[in-house]
Structure formats: C-alpha cells, structure tokens
PDB file of C-alpha atoms in Angstrom:
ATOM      1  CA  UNK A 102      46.888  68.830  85.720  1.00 31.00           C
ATOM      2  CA  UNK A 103      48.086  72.539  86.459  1.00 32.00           C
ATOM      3  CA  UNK A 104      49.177  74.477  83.963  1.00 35.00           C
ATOM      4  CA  UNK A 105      47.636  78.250  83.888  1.00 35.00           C
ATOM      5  CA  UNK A 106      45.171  80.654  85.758  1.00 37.00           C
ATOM      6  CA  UNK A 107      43.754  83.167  83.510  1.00 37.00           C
ATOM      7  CA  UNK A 108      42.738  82.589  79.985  1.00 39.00           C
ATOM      8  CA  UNK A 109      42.942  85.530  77.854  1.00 40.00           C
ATOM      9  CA  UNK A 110      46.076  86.737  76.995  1.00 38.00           C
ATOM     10  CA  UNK A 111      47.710  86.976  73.363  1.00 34.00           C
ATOM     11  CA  UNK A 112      50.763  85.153  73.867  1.00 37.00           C
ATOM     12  CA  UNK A 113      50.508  81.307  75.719  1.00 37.00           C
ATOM     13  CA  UNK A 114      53.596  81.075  77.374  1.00 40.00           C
ATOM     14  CA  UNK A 115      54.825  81.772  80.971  1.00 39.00           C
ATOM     15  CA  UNK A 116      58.410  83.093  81.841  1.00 37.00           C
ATOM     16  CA  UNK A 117      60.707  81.205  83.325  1.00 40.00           C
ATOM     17  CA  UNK A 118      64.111  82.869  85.317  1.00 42.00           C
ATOM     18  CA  UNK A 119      67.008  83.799  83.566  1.00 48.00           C
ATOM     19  CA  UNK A 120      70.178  81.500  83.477  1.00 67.00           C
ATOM     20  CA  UNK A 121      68.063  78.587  85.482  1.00 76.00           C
ATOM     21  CA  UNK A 122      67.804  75.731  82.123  1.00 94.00           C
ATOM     22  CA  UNK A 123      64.090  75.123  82.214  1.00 97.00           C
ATOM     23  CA  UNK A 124      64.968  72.028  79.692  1.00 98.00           C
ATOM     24  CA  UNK A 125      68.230  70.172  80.694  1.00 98.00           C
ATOM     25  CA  UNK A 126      69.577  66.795  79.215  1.00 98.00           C
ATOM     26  CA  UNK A 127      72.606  65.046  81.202  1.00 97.00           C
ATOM     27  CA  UNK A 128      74.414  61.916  79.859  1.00 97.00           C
ATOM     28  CA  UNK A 129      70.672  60.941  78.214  1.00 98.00           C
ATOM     29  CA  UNK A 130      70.754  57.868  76.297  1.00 97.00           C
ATOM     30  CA  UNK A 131      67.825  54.868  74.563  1.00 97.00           C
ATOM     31  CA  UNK A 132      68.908  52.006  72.980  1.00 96.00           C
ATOM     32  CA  UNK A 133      66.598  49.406  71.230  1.00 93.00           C
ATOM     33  CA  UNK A 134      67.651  45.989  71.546  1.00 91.00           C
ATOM     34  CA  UNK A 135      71.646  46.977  71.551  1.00 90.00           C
ATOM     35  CA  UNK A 136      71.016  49.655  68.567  1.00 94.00           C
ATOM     36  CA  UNK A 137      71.981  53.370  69.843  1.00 95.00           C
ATOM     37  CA  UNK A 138      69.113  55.818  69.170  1.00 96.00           C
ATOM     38  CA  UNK A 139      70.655  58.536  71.555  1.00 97.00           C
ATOM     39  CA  UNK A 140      73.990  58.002  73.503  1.00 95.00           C
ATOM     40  CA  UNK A 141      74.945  60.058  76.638  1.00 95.00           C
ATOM     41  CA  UNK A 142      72.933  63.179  75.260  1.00 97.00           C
ATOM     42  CA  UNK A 143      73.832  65.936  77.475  1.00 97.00           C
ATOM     43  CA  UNK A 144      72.018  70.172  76.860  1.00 97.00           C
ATOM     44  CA  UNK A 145      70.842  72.521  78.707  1.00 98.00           C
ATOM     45  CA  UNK A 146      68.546  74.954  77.495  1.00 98.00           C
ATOM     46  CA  UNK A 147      67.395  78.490  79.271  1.00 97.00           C
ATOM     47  CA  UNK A 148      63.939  80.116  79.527  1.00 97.00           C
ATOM     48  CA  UNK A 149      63.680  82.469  76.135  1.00 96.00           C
ATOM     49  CA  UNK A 150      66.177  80.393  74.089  1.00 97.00           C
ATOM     50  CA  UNK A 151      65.073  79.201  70.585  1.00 98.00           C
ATOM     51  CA  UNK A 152      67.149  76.310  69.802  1.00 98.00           C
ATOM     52  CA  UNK A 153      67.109  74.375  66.164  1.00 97.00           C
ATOM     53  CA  UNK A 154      67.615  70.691  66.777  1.00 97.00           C
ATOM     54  CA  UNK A 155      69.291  70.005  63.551  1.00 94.00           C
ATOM     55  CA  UNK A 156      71.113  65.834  62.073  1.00 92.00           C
ATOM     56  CA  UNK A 157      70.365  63.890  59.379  1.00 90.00           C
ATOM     57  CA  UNK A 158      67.678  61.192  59.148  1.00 88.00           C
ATOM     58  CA  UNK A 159      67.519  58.795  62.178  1.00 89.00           C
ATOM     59  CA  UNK A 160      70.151  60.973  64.020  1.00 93.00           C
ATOM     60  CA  UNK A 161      68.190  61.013  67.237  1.00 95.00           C
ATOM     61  CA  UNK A 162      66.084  64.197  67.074  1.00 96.00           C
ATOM     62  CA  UNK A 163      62.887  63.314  67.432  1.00 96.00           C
ATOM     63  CA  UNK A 164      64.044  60.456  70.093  1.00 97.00           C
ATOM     64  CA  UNK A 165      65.240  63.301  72.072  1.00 98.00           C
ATOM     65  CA  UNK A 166      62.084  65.434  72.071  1.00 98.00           C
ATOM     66  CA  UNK A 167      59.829  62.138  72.931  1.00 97.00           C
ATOM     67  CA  UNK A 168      62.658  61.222  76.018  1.00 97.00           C
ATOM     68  CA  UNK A 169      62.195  65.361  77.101  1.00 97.00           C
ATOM     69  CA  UNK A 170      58.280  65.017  76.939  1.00 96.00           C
ATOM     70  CA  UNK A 171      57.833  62.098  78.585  1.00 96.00           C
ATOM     71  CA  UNK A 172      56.993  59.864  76.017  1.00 96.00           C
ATOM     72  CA  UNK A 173      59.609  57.621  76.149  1.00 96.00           C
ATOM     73  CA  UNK A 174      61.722  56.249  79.190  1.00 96.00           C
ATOM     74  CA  UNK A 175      65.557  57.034  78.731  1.00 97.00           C
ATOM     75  CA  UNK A 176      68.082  53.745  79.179  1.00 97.00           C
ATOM     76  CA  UNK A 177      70.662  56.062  80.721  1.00 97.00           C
ATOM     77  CA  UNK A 178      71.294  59.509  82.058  1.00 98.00           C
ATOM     78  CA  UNK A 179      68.249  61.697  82.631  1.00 97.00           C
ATOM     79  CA  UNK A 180      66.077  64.509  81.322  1.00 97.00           C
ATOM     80  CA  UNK A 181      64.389  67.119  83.546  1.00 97.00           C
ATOM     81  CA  UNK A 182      61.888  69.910  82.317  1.00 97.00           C
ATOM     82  CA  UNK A 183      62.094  72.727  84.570  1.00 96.00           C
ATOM     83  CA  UNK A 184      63.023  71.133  87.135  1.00 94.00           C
ATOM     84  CA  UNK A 185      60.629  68.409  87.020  1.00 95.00           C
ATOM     85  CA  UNK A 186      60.554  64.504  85.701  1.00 95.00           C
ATOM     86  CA  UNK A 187      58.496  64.363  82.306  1.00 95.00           C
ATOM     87  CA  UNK A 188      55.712  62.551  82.236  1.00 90.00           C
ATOM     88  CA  UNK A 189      55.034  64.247  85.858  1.00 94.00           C
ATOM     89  CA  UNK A 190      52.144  66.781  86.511  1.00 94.00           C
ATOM     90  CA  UNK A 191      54.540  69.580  86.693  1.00 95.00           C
ATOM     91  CA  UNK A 192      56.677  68.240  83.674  1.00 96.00           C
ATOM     92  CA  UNK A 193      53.152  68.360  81.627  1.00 95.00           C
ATOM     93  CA  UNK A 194      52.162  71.800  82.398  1.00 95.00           C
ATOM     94  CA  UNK A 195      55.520  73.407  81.760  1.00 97.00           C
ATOM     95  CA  UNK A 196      56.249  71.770  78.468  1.00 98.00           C
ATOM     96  CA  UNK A 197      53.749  71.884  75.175  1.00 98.00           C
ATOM     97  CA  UNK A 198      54.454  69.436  72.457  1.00 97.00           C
ATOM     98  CA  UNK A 199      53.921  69.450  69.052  1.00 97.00           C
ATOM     99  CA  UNK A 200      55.028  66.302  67.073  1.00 95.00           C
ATOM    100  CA  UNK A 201      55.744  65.519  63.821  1.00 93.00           C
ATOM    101  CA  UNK A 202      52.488  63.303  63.538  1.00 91.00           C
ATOM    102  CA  UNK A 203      49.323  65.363  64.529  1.00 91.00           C
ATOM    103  CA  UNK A 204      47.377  63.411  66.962  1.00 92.00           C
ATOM    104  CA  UNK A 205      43.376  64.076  67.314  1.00 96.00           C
ATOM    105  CA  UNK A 206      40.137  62.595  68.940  1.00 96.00           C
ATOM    106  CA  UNK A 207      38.062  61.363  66.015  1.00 94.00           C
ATOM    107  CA  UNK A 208      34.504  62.635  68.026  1.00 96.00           C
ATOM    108  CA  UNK A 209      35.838  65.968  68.409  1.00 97.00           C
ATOM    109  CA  UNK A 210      35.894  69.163  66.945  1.00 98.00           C
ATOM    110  CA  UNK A 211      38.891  71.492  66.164  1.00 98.00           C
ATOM    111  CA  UNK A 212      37.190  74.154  68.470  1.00 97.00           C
ATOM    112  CA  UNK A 213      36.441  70.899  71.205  1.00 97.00           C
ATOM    113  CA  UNK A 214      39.737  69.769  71.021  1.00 98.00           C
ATOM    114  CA  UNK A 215      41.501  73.446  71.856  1.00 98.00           C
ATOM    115  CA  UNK A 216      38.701  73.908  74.763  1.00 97.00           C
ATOM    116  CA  UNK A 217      39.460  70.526  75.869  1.00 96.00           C
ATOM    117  CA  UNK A 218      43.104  71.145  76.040  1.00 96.00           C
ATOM    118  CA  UNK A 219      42.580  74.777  77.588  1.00 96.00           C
ATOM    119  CA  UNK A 220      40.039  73.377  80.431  1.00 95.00           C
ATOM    120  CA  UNK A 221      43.118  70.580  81.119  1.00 93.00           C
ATOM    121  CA  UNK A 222      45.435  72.805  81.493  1.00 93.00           C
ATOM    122  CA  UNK A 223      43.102  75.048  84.509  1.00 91.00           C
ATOM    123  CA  UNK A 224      42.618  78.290  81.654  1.00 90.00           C
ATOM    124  CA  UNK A 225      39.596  79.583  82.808  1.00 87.00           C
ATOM    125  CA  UNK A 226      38.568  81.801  79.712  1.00 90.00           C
ATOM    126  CA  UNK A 227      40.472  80.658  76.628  1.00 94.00           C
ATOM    127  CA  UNK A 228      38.004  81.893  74.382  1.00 94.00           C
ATOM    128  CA  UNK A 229      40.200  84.771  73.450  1.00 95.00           C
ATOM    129  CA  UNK A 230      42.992  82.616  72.747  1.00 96.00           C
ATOM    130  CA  UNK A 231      40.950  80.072  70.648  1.00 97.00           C
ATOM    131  CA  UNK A 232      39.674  82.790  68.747  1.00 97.00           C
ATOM    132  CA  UNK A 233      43.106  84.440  67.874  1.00 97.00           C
ATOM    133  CA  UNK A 234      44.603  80.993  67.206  1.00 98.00           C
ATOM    134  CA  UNK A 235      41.796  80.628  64.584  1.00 98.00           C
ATOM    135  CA  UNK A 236      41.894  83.376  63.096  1.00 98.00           C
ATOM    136  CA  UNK A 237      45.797  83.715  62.545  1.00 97.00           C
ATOM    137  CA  UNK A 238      46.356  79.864  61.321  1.00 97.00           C
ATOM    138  CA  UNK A 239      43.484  80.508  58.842  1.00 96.00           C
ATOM    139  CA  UNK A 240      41.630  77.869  60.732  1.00 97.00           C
ATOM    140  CA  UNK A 241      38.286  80.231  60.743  1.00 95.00           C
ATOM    141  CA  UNK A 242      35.552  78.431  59.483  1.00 95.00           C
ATOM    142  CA  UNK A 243      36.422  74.925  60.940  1.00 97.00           C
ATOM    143  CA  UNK A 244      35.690  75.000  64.007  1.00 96.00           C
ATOM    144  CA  UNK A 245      32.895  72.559  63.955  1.00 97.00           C
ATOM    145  CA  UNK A 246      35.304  70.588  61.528  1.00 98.00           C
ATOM    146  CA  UNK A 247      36.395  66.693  62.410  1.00 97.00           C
ATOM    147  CA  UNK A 248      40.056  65.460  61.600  1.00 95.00           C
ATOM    148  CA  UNK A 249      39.026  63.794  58.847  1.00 95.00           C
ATOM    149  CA  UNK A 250      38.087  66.304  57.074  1.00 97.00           C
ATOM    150  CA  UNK A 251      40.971  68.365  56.967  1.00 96.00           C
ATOM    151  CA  UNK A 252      43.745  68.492  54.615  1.00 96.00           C
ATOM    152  CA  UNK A 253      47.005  67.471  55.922  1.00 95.00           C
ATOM    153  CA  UNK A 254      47.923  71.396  55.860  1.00 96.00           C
ATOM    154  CA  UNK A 255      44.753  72.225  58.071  1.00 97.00           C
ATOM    155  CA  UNK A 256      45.356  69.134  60.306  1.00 97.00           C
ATOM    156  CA  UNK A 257      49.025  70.763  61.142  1.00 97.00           C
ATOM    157  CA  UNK A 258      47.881  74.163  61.605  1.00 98.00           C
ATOM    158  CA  UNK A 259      45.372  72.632  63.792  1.00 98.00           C
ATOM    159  CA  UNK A 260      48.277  70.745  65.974  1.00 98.00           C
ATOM    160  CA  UNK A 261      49.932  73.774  65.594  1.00 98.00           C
ATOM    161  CA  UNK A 262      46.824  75.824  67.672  1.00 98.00           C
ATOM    162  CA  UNK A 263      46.844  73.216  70.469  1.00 98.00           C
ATOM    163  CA  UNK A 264      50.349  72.823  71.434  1.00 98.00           C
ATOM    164  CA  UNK A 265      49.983  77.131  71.793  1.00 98.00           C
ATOM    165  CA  UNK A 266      46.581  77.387  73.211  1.00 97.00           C
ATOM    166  CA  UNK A 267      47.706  76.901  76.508  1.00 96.00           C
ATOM    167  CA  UNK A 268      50.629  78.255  79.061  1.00 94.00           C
ATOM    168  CA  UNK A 269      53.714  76.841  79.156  1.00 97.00           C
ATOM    169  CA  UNK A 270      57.554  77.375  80.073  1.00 97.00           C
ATOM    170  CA  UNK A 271      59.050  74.898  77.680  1.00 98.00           C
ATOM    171  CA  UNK A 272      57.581  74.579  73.778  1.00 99.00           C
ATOM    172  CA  UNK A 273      59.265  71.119  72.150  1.00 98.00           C
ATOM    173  CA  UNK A 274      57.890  71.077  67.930  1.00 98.00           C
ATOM    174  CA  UNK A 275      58.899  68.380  65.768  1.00 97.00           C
ATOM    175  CA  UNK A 276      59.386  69.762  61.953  1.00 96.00           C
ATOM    176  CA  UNK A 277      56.702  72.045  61.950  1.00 97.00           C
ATOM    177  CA  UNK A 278      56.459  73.816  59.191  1.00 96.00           C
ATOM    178  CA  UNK A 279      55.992  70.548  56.988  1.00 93.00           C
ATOM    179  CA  UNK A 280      52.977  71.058  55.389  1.00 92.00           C
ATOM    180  CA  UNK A 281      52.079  74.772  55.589  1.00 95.00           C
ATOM    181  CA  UNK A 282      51.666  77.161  52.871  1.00 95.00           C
ATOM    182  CA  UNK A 283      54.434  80.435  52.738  1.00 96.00           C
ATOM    183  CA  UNK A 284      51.616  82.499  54.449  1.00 96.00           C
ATOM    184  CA  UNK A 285      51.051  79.856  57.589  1.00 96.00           C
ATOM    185  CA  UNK A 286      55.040  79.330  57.763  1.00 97.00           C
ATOM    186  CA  UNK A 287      54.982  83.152  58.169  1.00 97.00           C
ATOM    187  CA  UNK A 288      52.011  83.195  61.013  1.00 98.00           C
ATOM    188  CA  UNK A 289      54.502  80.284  62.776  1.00 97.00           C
ATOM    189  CA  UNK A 290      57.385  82.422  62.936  1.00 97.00           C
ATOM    190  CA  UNK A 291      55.015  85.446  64.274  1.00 98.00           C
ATOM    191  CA  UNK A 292      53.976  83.427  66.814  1.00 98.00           C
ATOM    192  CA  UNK A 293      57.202  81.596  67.774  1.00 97.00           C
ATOM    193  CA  UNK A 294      58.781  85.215  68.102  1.00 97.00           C
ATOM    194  CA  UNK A 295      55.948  86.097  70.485  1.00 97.00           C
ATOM    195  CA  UNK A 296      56.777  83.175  72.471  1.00 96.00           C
ATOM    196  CA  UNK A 297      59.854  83.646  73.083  1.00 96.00           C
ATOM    197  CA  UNK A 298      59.696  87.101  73.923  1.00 96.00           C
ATOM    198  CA  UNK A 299      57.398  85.808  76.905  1.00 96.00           C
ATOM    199  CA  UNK A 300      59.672  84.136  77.698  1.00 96.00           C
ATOM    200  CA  UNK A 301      59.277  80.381  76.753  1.00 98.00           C
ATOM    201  CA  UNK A 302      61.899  78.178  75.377  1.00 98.00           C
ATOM    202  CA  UNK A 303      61.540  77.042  72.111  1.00 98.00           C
ATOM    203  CA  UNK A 304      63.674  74.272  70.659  1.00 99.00           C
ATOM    204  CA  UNK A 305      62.248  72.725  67.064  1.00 98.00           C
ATOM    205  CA  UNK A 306      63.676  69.983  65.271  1.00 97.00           C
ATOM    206  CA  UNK A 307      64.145  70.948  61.879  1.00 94.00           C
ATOM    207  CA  UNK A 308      65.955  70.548  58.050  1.00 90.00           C
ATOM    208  CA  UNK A 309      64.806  74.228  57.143  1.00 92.00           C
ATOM    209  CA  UNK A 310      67.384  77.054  57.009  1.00 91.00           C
ATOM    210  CA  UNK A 311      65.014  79.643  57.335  1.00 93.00           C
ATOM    211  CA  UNK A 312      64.302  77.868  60.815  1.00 94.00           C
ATOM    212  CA  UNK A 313      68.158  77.627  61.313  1.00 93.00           C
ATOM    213  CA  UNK A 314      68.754  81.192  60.410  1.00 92.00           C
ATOM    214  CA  UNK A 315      65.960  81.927  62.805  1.00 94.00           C
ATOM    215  CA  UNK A 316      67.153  80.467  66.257  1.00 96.00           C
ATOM    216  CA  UNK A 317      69.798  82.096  68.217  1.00 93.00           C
ATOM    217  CA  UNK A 318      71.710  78.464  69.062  1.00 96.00           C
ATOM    218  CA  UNK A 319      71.842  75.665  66.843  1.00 96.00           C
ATOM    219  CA  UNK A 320      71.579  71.744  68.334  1.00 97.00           C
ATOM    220  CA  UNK A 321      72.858  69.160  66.146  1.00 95.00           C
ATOM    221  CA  UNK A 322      72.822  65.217  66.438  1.00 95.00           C
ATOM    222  CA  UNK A 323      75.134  62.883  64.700  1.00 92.00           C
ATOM    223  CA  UNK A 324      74.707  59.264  64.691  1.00 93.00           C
ATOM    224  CA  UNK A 325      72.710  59.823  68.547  1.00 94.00           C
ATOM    225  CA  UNK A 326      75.471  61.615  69.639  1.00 95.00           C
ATOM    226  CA  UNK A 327      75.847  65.643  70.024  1.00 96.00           C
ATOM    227  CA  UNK A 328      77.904  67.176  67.189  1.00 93.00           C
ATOM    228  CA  UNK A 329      77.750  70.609  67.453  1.00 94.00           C
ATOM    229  CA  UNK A 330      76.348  73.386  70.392  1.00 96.00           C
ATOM    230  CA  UNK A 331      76.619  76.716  69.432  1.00 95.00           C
ATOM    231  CA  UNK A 332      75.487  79.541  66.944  1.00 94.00           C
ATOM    232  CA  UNK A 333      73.872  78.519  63.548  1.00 91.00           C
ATOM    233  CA  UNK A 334      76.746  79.305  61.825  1.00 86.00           C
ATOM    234  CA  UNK A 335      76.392  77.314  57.896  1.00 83.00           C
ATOM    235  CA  UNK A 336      80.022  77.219  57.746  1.00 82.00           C
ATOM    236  CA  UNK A 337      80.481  75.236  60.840  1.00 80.00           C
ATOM    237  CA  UNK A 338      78.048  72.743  60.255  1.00 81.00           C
ATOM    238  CA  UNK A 339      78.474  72.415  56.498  1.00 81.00           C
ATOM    239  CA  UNK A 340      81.932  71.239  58.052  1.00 78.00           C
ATOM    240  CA  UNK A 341      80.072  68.856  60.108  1.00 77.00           C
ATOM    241  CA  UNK A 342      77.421  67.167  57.577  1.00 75.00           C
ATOM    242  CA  UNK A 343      76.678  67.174  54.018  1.00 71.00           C
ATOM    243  CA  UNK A 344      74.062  69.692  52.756  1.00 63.00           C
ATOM    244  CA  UNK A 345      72.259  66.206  51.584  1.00 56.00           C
ATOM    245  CA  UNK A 346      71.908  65.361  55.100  1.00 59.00           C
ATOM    246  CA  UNK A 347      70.398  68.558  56.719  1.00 57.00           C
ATOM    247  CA  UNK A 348      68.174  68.033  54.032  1.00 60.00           C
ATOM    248  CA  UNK A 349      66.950  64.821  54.676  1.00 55.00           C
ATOM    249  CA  UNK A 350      64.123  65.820  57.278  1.00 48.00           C
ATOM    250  CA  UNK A 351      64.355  64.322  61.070  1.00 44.00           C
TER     251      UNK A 351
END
C-alpha cells in the first residue's frame, strides 16, 4: 500500500490542490433489505475543508463515512476519494479513518500498532511522529501497553494516534471526542487545526457544538437524506432539527 515517503514531519497529512474535491459523494445511496440508510447522498468536499457531519441518531452519518472508506459497498450512486474507488490502494493511502469503535490487534502494543501502521503506509522513519503522538495524547508511558489494558479514554486517544500517524489527503473521524478528558479534546483540536492547515480534509461526524462551531461548513443528514450544506450557522439548523436530536450522538 502507498501512502508516504519520509517519516518525520510534525503534521501527517499531504496537500491536496485547491478547488479539485479530494472526497466527493454523487447520488450515493445503501439500503438494507428495502430500509433506506442513505438515499441519493450527493457532497463534495475540497482539500483543507473541515466539514461537521451533523443528524440525529440513525440519520446516516456514520453509513456515509463507512460507504467513503470503503467499508461498505453503496446500492446506488458512487463515492470517490481523491479521485480514486475506496477500498482501492490509492483510496487507502489518501484517506485515514478513525471510527467510532476503536479497533486493535490483541498481540500488539500501542507503540507496535502505530509502527505497524507507519511501515504500511511506506513512512520510512516515523519515530518522530510516534513520539510526538505520544507525548501530546498523554499516551507516554504505554507504549508497551495491550488494548486491554487501557481505559476506554486511553483506547480512543490511542485510535486517535493511528488514524494521524501516517500521511494522508482525506481524514474521515467518527465522534471523536467521546471519551476524552477537556485536556485531550483540546490536544484534538490542536492537531485537527494542524491538519488542515497542511492541507488535509477533515470531515467528523459529530453532536458537539464546540466541533460545530469549529468547522468552516456544516453537513447534515436527515432521515439518509442531505438536509442542510452550508455554514454552521445554529439558527439554520435549529430550524432544521430539534436541539434533542443534535444531541442524540450519530
């Protein structure tokens, strides 16, 4: 899988070019035996954007992020990340993923599994970027650590250090700032900002309004269709949903 050359640097993301949508959805749909989970989905999302992906429970967020990173086949329409099919080589090293569910190799370390992903991805000295990662999610000290013994903070900070350990044009993150203390959250938002100033999209599901606040373009999904494109204006999409239902989580 290609993904990166050199190893190093403080901020894992490559630039993409400027007006060309390095993440673009048109007329995407999945149903499950007749039931509409997302219906004729259409976005398109530039290099540098951050984008909240906002809806109430079971709108279709997180079915959306799973279609975009390959996860899931779409029933209609189509999804390409810059440029590419997910799922494909390309696809995999220009988008990083961080779901909702942190997934790790019971036999490995924290420090194994961001080498591991580093070395997939062609870095050829990530030790720098391990290191930093460590340090800044608070994750010094468990290196040597196995998932199961982490808290379910830890564990997330931990996802959190491998979907950024590596280069990438396109960074898809499913709620996550759920379990983080105020100081973490913080080191997220540091780093997010730092990604997108690279360059790298950015578009996170979310319930938060300090996430909301934070994006420059707000997403939202309705019932699996799309409700609203445009700035996060609370307003506008208190018109749309009740505050109960941005609340909800994905």
């Amino acid at each position: 899988m290609s993904g990166g050359g050199n190893g190093g640097g403080a901020i894992a993301a490559t630039s993409g070019g400027g007006g060309v949508p390095v993440l673009s959805a048109q007329g995407l749909g999945r149903t499950y035996d007749g039931y509409i989970a997302l219906g004729s989905f259409t976005v398109e999302i530039e290099a540098g954007e951050f984008v909240a992906l906002i809806g109430p429970n079971g709108a279709g967020k997180t079915t959306f992020l799973n279609l975009a990173a390959g996860l899931l086949d779409p029933t209609s329409g189509g999804v390409e990340v810059a440029g590419e099919v997910p799922g494909s080589l390309d696809a995999r090293a220009a988008l990083s993923y961080l779901p909702d569910s942190p997934v790790f190799y019971e036999d490995l370390s924290v420090a194994e599994h961001l080498e591991y992903v580093a070395a997939l991805h062609g870095l050829k000295d990530a030790g720098p970027r391990i290191d930093e990662l460590l340090e800044r999610l608070g994750l010094e000290g468990w290196e040597d650590a196995l998932a199961a013994e982490l808290s379910k903070g830890m564990k997330q900070k931990a996802s959190i250090a491998l979907a950024l350990v590596r280069p990438f044009k396109v960074l898809l993150a499913d709620e996550p700032l759920d379990g983080l203390d105020p100081p973490s959250r913080e080191v997220l938002f540091e780093l997010l900002a730092e990604i997108r100033a690279a360059g790298a999209a950015i578009v996170v599901s979310t319930h938060r309004p300090d996430v909301i606040a934070a994006a420059g373009r707000c997403v939202a999904i309705r019932d699996g269709r799309l409700a609203y494109d445009g700035a996060p204006d609370p307003a506008v999409l208190e018109q749309i949903f009740d505050r109960s239902e941005l609340e909800g989580g994905s």
